[in-house]
JSON list of C-alpha atoms in Angstrom, two decimals:
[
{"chain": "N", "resi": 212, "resn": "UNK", "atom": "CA", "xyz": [19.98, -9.69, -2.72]},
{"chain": "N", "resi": 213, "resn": "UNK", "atom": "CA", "xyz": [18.00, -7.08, -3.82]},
{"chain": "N", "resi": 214, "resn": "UNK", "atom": "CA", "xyz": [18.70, -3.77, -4.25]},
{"chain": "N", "resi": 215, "resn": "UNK", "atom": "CA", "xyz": [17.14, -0.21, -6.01]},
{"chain": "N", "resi": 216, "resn": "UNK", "atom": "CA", "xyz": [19.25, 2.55, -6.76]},
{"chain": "N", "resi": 217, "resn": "UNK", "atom": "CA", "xyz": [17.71, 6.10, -7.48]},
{"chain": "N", "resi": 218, "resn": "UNK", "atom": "CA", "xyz": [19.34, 9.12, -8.93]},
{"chain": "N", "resi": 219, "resn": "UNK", "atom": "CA", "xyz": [20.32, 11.68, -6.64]},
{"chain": "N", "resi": 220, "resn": "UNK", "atom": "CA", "xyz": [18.82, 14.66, -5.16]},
{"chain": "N", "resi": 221, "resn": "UNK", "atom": "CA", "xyz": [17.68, 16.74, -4.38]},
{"chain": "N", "resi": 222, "resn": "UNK", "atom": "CA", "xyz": [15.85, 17.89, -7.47]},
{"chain": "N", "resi": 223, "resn": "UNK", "atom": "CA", "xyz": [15.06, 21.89, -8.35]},
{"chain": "N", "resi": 224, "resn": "UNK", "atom": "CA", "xyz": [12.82, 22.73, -11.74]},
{"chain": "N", "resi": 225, "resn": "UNK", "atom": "CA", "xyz": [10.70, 24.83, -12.94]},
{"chain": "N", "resi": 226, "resn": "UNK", "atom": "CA", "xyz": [6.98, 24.29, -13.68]},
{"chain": "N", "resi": 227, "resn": "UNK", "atom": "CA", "xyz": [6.61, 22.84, -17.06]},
{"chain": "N", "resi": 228, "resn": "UNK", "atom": "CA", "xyz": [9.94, 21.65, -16.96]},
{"chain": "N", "resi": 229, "resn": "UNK", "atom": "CA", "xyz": [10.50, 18.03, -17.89]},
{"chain": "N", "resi": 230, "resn": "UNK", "atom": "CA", "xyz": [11.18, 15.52, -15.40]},
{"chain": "N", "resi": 231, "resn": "UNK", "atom": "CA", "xyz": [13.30, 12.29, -15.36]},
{"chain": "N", "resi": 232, "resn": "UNK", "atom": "CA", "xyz": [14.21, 10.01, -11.96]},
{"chain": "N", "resi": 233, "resn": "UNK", "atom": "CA", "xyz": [16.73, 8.05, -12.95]},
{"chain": "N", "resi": 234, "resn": "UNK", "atom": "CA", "xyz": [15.98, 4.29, -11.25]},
{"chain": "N", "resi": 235, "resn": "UNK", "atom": "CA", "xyz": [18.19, 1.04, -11.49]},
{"chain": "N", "resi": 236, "resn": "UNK", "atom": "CA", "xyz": [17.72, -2.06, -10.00]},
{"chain": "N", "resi": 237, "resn": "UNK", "atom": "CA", "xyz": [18.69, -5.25, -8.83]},
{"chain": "N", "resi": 238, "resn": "UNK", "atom": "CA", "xyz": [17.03, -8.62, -8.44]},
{"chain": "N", "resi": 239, "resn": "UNK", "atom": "CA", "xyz": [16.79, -11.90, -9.00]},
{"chain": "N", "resi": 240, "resn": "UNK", "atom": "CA", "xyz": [13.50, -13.33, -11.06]},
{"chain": "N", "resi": 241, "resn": "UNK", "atom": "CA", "xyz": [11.41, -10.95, -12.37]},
{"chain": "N", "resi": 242, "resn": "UNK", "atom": "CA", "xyz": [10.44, -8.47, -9.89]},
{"chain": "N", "resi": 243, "resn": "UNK", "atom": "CA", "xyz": [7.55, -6.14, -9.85]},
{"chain": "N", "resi": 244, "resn": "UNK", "atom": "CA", "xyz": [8.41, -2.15, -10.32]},
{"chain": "N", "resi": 245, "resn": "UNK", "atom": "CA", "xyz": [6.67, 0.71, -8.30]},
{"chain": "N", "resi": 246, "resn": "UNK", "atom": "CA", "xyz": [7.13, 4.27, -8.18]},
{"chain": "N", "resi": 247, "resn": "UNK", "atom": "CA", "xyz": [5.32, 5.86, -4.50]},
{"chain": "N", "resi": 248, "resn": "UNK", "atom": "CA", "xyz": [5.48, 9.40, -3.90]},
{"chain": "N", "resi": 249, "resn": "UNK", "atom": "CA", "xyz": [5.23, 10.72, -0.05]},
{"chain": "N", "resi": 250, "resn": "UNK", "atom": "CA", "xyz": [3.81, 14.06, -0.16]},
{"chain": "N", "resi": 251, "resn": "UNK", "atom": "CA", "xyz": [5.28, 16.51, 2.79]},
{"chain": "N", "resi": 252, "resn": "UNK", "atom": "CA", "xyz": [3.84, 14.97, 6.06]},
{"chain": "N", "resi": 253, "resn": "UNK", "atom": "CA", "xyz": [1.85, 12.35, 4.72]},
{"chain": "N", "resi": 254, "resn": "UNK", "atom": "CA", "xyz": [2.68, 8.44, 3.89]},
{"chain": "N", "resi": 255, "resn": "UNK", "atom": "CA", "xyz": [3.69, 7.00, 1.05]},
{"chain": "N", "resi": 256, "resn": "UNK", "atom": "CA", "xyz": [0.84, 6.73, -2.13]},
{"chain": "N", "resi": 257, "resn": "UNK", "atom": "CA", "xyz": [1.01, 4.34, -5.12]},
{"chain": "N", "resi": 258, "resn": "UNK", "atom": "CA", "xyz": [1.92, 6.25, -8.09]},
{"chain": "N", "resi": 259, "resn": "UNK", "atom": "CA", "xyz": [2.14, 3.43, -10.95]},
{"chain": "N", "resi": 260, "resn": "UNK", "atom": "CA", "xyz": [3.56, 0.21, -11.19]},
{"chain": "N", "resi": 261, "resn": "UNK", "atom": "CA", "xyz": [4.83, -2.45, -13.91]},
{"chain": "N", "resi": 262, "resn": "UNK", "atom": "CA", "xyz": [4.46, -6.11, -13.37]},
{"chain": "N", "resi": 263, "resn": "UNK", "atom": "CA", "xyz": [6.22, -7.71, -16.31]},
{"chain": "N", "resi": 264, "resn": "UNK", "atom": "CA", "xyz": [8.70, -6.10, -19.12]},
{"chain": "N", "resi": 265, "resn": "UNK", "atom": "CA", "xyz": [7.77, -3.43, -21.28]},
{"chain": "N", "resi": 266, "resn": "UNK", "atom": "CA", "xyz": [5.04, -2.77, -19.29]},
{"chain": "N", "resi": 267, "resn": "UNK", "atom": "CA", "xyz": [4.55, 0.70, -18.76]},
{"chain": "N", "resi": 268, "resn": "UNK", "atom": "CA", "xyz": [2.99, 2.56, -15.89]},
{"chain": "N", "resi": 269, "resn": "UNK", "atom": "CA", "xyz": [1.17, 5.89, -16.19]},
{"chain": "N", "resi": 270, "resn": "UNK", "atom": "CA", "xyz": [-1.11, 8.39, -13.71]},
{"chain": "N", "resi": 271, "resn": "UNK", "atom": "CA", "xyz": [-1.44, 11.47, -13.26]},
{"chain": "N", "resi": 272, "resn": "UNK", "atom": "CA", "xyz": [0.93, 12.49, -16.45]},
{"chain": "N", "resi": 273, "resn": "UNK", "atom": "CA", "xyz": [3.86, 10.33, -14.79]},
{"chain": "N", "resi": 274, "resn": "UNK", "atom": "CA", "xyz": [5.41, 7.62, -16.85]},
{"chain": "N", "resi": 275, "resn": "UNK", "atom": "CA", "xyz": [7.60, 4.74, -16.39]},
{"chain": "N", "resi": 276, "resn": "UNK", "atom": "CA", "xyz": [8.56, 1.47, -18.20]},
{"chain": "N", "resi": 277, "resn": "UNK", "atom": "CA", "xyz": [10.11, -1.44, -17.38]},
{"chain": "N", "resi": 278, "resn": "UNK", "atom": "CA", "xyz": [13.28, -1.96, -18.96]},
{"chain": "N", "resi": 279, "resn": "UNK", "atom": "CA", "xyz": [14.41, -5.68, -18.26]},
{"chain": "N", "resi": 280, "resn": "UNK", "atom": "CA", "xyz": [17.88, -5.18, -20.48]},
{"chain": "N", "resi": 281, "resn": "UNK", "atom": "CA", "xyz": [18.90, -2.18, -19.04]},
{"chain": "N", "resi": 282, "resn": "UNK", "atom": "CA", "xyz": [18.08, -3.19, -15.10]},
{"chain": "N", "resi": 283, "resn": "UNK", "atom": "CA", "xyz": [15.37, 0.66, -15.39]},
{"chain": "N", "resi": 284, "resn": "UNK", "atom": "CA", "xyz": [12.51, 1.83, -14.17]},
{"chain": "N", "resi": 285, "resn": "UNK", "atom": "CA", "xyz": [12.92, 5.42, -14.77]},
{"chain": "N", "resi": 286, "resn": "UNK", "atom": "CA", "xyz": [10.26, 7.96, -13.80]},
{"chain": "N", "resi": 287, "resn": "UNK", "atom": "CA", "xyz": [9.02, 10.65, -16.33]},
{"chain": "N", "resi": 288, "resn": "UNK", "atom": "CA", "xyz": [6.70, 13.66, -16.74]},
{"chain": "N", "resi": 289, "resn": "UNK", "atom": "CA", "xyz": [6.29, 15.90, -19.53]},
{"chain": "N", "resi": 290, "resn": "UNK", "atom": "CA", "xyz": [5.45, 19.43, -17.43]},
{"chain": "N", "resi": 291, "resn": "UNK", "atom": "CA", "xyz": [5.97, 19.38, -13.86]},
{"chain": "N", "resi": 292, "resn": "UNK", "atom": "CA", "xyz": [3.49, 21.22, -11.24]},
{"chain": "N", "resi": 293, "resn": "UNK", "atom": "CA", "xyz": [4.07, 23.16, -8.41]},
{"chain": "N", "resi": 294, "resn": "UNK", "atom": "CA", "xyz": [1.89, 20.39, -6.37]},
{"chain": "N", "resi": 295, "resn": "UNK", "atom": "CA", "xyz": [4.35, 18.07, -7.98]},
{"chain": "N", "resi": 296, "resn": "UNK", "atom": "CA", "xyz": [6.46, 18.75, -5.26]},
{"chain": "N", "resi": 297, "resn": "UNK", "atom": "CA", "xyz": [7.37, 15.80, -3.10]},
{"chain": "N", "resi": 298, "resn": "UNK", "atom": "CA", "xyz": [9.64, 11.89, -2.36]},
{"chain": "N", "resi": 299, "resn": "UNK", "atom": "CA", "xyz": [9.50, 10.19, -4.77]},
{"chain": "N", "resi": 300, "resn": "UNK", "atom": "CA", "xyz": [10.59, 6.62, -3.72]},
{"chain": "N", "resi": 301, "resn": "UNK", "atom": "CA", "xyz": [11.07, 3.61, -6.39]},
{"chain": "N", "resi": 302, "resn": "UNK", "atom": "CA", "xyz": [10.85, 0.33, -5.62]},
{"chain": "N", "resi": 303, "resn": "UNK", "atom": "CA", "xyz": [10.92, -3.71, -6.11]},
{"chain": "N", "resi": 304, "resn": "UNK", "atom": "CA", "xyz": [8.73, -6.64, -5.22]},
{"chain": "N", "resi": 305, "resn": "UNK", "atom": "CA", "xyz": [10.10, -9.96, -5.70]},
{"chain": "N", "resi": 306, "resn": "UNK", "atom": "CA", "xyz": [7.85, -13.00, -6.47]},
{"chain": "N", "resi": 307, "resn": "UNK", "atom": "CA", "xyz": [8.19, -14.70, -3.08]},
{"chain": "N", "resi": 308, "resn": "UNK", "atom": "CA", "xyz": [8.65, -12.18, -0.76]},
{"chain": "N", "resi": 309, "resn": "UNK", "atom": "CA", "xyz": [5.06, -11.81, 0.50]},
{"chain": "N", "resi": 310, "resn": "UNK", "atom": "CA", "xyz": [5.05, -8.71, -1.32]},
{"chain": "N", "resi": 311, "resn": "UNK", "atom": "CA", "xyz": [7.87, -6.88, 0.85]},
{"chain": "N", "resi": 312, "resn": "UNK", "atom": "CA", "xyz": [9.35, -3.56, -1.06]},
{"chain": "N", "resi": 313, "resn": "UNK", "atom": "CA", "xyz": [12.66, -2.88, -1.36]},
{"chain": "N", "resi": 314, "resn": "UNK", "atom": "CA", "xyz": [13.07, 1.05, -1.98]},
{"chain": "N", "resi": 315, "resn": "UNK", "atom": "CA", "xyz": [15.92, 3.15, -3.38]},
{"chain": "N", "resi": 316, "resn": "UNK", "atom": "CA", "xyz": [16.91, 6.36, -1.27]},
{"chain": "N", "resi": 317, "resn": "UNK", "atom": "CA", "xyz": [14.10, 8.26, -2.25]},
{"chain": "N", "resi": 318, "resn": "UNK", "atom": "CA", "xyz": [14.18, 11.48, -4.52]},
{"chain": "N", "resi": 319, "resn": "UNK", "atom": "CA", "xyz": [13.22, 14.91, -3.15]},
{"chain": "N", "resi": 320, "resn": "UNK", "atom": "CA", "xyz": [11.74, 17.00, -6.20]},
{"chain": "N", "resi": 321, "resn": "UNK", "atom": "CA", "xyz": [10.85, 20.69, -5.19]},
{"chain": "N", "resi": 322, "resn": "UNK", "atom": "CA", "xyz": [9.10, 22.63, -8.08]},
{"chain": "N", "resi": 323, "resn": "UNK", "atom": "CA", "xyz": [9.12, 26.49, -8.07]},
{"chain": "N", "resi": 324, "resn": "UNK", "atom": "CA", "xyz": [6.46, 28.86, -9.84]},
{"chain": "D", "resi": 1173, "resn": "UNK", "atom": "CA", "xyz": [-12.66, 6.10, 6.03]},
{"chain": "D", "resi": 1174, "resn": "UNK", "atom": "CA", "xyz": [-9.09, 6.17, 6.99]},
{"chain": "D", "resi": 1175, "resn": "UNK", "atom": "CA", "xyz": [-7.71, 2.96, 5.14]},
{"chain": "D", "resi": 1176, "resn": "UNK", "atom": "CA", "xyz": [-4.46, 2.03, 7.41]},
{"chain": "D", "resi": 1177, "resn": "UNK", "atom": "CA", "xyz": [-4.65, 4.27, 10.71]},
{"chain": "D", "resi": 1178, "resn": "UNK", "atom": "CA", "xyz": [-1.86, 4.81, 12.82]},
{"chain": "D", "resi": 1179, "resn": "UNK", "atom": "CA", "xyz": [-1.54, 5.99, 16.34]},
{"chain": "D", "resi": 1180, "resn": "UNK", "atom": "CA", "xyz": [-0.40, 8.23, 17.77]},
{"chain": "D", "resi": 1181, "resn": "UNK", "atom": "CA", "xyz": [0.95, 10.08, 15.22]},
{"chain": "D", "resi": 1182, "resn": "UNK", "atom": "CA", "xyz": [3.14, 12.03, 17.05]},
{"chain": "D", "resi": 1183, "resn": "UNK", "atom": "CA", "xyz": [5.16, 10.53, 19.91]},
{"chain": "D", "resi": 1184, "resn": "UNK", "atom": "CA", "xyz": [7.86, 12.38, 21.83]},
{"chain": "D", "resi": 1185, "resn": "UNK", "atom": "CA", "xyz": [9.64, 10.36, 25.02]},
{"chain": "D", "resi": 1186, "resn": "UNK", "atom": "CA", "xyz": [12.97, 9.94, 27.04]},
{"chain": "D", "resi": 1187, "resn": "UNK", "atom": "CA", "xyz": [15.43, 7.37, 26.66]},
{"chain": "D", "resi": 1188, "resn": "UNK", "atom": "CA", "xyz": [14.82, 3.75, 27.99]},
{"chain": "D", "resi": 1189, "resn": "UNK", "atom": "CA", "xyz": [11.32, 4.26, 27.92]},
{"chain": "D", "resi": 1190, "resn": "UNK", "atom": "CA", "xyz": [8.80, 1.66, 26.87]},
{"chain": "D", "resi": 1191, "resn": "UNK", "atom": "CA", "xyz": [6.68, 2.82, 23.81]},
{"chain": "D", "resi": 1192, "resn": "UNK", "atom": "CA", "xyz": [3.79, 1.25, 21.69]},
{"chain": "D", "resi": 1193, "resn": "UNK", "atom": "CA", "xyz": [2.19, 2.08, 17.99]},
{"chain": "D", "resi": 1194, "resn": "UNK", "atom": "CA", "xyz": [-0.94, 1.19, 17.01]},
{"chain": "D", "resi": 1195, "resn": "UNK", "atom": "CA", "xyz": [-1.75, 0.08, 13.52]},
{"chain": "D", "resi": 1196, "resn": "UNK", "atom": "CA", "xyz": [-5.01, -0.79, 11.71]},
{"chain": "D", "resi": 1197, "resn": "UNK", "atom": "CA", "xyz": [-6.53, -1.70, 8.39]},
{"chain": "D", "resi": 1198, "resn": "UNK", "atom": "CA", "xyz": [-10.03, -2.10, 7.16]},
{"chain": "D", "resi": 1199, "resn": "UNK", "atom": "CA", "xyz": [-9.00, -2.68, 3.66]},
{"chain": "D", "resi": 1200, "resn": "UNK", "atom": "CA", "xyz": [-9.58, -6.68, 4.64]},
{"chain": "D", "resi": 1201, "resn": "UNK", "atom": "CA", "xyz": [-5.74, -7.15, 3.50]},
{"chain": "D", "resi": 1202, "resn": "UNK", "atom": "CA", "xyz": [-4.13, -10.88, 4.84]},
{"chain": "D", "resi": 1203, "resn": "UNK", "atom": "CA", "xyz": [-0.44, -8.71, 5.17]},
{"chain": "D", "resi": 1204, "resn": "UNK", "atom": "CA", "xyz": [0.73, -5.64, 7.39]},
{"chain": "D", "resi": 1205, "resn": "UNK", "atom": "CA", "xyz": [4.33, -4.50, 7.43]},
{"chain": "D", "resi": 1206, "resn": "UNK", "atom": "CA", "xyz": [6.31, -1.97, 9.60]},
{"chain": "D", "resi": 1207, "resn": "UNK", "atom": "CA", "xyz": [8.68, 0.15, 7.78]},
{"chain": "D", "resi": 1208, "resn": "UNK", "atom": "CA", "xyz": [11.49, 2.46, 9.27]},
{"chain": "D", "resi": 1209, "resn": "UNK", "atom": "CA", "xyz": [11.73, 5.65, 8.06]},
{"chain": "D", "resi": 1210, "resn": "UNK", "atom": "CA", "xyz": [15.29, 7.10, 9.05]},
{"chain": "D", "resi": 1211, "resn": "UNK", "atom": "CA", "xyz": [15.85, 11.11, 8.59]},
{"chain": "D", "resi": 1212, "resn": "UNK", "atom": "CA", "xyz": [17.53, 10.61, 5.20]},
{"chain": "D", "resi": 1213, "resn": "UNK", "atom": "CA", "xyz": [13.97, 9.23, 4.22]},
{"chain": "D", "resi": 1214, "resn": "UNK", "atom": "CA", "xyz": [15.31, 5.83, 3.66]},
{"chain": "D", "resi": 1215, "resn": "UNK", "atom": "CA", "xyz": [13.34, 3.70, 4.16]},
{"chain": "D", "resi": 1216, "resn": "UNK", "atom": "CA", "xyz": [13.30, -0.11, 5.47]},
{"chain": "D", "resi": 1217, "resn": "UNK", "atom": "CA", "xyz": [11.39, -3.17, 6.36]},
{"chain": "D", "resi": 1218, "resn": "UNK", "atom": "CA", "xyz": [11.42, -4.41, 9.67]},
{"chain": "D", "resi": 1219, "resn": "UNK", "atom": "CA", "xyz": [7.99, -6.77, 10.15]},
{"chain": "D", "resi": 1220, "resn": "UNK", "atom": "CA", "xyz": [5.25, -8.58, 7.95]},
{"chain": "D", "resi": 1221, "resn": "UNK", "atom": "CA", "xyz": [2.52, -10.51, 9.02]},
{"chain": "D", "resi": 1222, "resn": "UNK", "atom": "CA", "xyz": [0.59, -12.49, 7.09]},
{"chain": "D", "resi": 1223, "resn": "UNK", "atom": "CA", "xyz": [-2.58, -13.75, 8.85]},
{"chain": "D", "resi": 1224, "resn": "UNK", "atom": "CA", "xyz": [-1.33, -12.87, 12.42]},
{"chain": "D", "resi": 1225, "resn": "UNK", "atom": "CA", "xyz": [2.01, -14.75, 11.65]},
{"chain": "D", "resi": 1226, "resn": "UNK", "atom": "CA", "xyz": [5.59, -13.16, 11.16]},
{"chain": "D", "resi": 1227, "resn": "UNK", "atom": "CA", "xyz": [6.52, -13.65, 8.10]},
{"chain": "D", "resi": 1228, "resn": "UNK", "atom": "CA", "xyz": [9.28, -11.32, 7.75]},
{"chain": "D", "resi": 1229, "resn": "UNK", "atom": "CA", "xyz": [11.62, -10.10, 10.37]},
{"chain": "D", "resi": 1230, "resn": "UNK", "atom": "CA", "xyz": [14.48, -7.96, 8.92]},
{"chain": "D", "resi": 1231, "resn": "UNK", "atom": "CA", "xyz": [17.37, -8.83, 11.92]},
{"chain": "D", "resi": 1232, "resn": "UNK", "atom": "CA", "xyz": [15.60, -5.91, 14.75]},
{"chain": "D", "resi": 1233, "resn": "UNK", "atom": "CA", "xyz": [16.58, -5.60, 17.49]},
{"chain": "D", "resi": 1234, "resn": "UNK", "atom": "CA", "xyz": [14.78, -7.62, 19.82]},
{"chain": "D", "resi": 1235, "resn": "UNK", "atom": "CA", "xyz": [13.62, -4.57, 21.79]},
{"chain": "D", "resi": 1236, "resn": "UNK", "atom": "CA", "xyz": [11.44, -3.81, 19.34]},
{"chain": "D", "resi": 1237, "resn": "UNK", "atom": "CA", "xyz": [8.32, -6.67, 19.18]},
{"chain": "D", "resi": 1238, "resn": "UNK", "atom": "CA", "xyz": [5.59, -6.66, 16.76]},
{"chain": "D", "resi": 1239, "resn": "UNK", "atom": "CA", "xyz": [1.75, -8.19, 17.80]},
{"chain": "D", "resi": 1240, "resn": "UNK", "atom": "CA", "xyz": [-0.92, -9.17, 15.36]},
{"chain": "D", "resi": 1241, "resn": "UNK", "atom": "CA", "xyz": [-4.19, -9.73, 17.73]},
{"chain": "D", "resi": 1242, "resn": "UNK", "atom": "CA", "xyz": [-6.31, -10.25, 14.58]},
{"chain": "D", "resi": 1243, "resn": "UNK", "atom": "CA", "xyz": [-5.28, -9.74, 10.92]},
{"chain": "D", "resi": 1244, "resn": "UNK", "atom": "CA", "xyz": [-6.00, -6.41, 10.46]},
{"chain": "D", "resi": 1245, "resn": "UNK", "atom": "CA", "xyz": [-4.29, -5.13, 13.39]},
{"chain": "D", "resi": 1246, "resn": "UNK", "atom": "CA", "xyz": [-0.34, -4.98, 13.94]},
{"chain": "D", "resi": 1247, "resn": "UNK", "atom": "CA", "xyz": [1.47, -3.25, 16.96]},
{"chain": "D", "resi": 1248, "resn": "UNK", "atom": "CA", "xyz": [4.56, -2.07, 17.72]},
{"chain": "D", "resi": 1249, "resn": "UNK", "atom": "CA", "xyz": [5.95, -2.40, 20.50]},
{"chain": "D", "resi": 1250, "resn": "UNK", "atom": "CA", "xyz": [9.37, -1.01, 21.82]},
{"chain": "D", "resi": 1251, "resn": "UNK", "atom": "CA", "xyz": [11.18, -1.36, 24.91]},
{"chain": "D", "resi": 1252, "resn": "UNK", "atom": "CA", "xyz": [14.62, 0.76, 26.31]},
{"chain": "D", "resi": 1253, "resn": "UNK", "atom": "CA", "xyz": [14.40, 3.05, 23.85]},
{"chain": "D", "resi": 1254, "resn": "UNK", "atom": "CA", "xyz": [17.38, 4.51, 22.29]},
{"chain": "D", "resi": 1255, "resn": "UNK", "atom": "CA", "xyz": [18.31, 7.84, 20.63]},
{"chain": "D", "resi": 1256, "resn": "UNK", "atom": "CA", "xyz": [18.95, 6.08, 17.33]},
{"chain": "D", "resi": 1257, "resn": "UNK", "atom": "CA", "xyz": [15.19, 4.58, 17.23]},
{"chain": "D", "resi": 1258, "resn": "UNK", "atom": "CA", "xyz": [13.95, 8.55, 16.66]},
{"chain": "D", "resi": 1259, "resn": "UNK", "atom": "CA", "xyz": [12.50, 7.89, 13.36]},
{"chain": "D", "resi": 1260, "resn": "UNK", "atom": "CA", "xyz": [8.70, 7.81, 11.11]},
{"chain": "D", "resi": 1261, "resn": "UNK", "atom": "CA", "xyz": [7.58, 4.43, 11.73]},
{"chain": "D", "resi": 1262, "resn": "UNK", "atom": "CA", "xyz": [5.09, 3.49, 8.90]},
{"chain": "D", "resi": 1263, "resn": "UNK", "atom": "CA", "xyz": [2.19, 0.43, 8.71]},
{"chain": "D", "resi": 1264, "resn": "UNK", "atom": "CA", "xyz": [0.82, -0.61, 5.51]},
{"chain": "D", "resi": 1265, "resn": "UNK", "atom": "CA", "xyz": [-0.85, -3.60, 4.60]},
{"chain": "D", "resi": 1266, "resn": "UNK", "atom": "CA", "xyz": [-1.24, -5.40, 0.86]},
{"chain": "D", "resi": 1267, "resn": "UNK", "atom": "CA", "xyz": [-3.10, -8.13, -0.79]},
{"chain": "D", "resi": 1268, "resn": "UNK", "atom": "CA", "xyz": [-1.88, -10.11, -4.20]},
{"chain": "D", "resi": 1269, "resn": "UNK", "atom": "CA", "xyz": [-3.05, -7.75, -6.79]},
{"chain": "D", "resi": 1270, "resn": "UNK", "atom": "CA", "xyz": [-4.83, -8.96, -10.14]},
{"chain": "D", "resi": 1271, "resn": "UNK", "atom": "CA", "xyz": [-1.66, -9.29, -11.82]},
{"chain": "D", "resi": 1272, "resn": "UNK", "atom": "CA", "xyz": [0.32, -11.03, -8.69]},
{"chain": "D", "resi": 1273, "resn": "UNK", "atom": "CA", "xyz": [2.21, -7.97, -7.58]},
{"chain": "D", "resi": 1274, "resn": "UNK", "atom": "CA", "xyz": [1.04, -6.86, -4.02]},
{"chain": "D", "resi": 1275, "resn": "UNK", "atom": "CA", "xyz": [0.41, -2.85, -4.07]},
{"chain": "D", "resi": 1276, "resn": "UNK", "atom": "CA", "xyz": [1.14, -1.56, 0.15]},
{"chain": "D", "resi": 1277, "resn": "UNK", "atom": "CA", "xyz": [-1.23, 1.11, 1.15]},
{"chain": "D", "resi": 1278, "resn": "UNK", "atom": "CA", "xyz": [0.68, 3.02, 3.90]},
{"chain": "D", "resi": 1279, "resn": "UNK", "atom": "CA", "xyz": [-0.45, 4.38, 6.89]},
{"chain": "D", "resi": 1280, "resn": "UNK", "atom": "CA", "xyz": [0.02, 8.43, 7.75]},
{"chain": "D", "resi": 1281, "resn": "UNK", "atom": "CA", "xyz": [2.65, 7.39, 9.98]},
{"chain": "D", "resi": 1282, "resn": "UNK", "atom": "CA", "xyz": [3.64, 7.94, 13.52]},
{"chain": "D", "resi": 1283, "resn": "UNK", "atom": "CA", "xyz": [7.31, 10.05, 13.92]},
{"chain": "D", "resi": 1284, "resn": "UNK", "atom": "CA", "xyz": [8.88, 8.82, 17.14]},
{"chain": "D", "resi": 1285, "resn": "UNK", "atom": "CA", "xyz": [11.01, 11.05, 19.08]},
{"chain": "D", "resi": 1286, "resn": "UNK", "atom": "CA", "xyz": [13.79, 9.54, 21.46]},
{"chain": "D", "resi": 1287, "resn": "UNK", "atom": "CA", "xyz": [15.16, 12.84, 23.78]}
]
């Protein structure tokens, strides 16, 4: 089956520190890649995506590309922001599956002044 | 314009109670899902509908018991609830996306607590 495994956390950094969220996965076919981030109290938001390999995502100075050799999807930002501070959750979509997710564990990143 | 609204989004009762959560989207989406949101934050598929019919039911219990009136409305409903069902319980709902992947808008969320 499927399956997404996310580094764990929680992570701690300062702001302008660089950030990486390590994010393998598992599928069969060629799944899409998301990265959602759930801000305290709130739902989950889109935060990029990648629909085919190589592709990368980017918003709001996060990055990720999709790395079909090496199973990744691994999130990145240059200089991290206080607001910053959230889940971040990545995730798969398989072709047929009606467009159901399957998320990894979820990453908590807290970033201090 | 609230995309996905949930209600209530609070919800506090006893045990073996029966319990329901509203869910609706006027983003004119053909799929709604109900995910599980455990206090870990994992989270986990239970239901999709696509036009009003289950498409995906991820082995629930069958105290719990989704309804799709119309397709941009999906329920929850739950009966004899237990201690272990305490949990965020979010909608969303998705439509194919240019390049084929469906992108879920989620819902605030409604965090159920079992006493």
């Amino acid at each position: 089956g499927n399956s997404v495994t996310q580094m764990e956390g929680p992570v701690t950094l300062s702001e302008e520190a660089f950030l990486t969220i390590n994010c393998t996965y598992t599928a069969t076919g060629y799944p899409s890649l998301f990265w959602y981030v759930q801000y305290p109290g709130e739902g989950l938001q889109l935060l990029l995506k990648a629909t085919k390999a190589d592709d990368k995502g980017s918003n709001k100075g996060f990055e990720a590309t999709y790395r079909k050799e090496t199973t990744s999807f691994h999130l990145e930002k240059g200089s991290v922001q206080v607001s910053d501070s959230a889940v971040y959750f990545c995730a798969l979509s398989a072709g047929t599956s009606y467009g159901k997710l399957t998320f990894g564990q979820g990453t908590i990143l807290t970033v201090h002044p | 314009d609230t995309a996905v609204s949930q209600t209530p989004k609070y919800l506090v009762t006893q045990m073996g109670n029966d319990k329901s959560i509203k869910c609706e989207q006027n983003l004119g989406h053909d799929t709604m899902y109900w995910y599980k949101q455990d206090s870990k934050k994992f989270l986990k598929i239970m239901f999709s509908y696509n036009n009003k019919e289950l498409i995906i039911n991820e082995t629930v219990p069958n105290r719990f018991s989704p309804k799709s009136p119309d397709k941009a409305h999906l329920n929850l409903h739950i009966n004899s609830l237990e201690l272990g069902d305490s949990a965020v319980y979010f909608c969303a709902s998705s439509s194919p996306g240019p390049s084929g992947a469906n992108v879920l808008t989620f819902g605030a969320g409604s965090r159920l607590t079992v006493l």
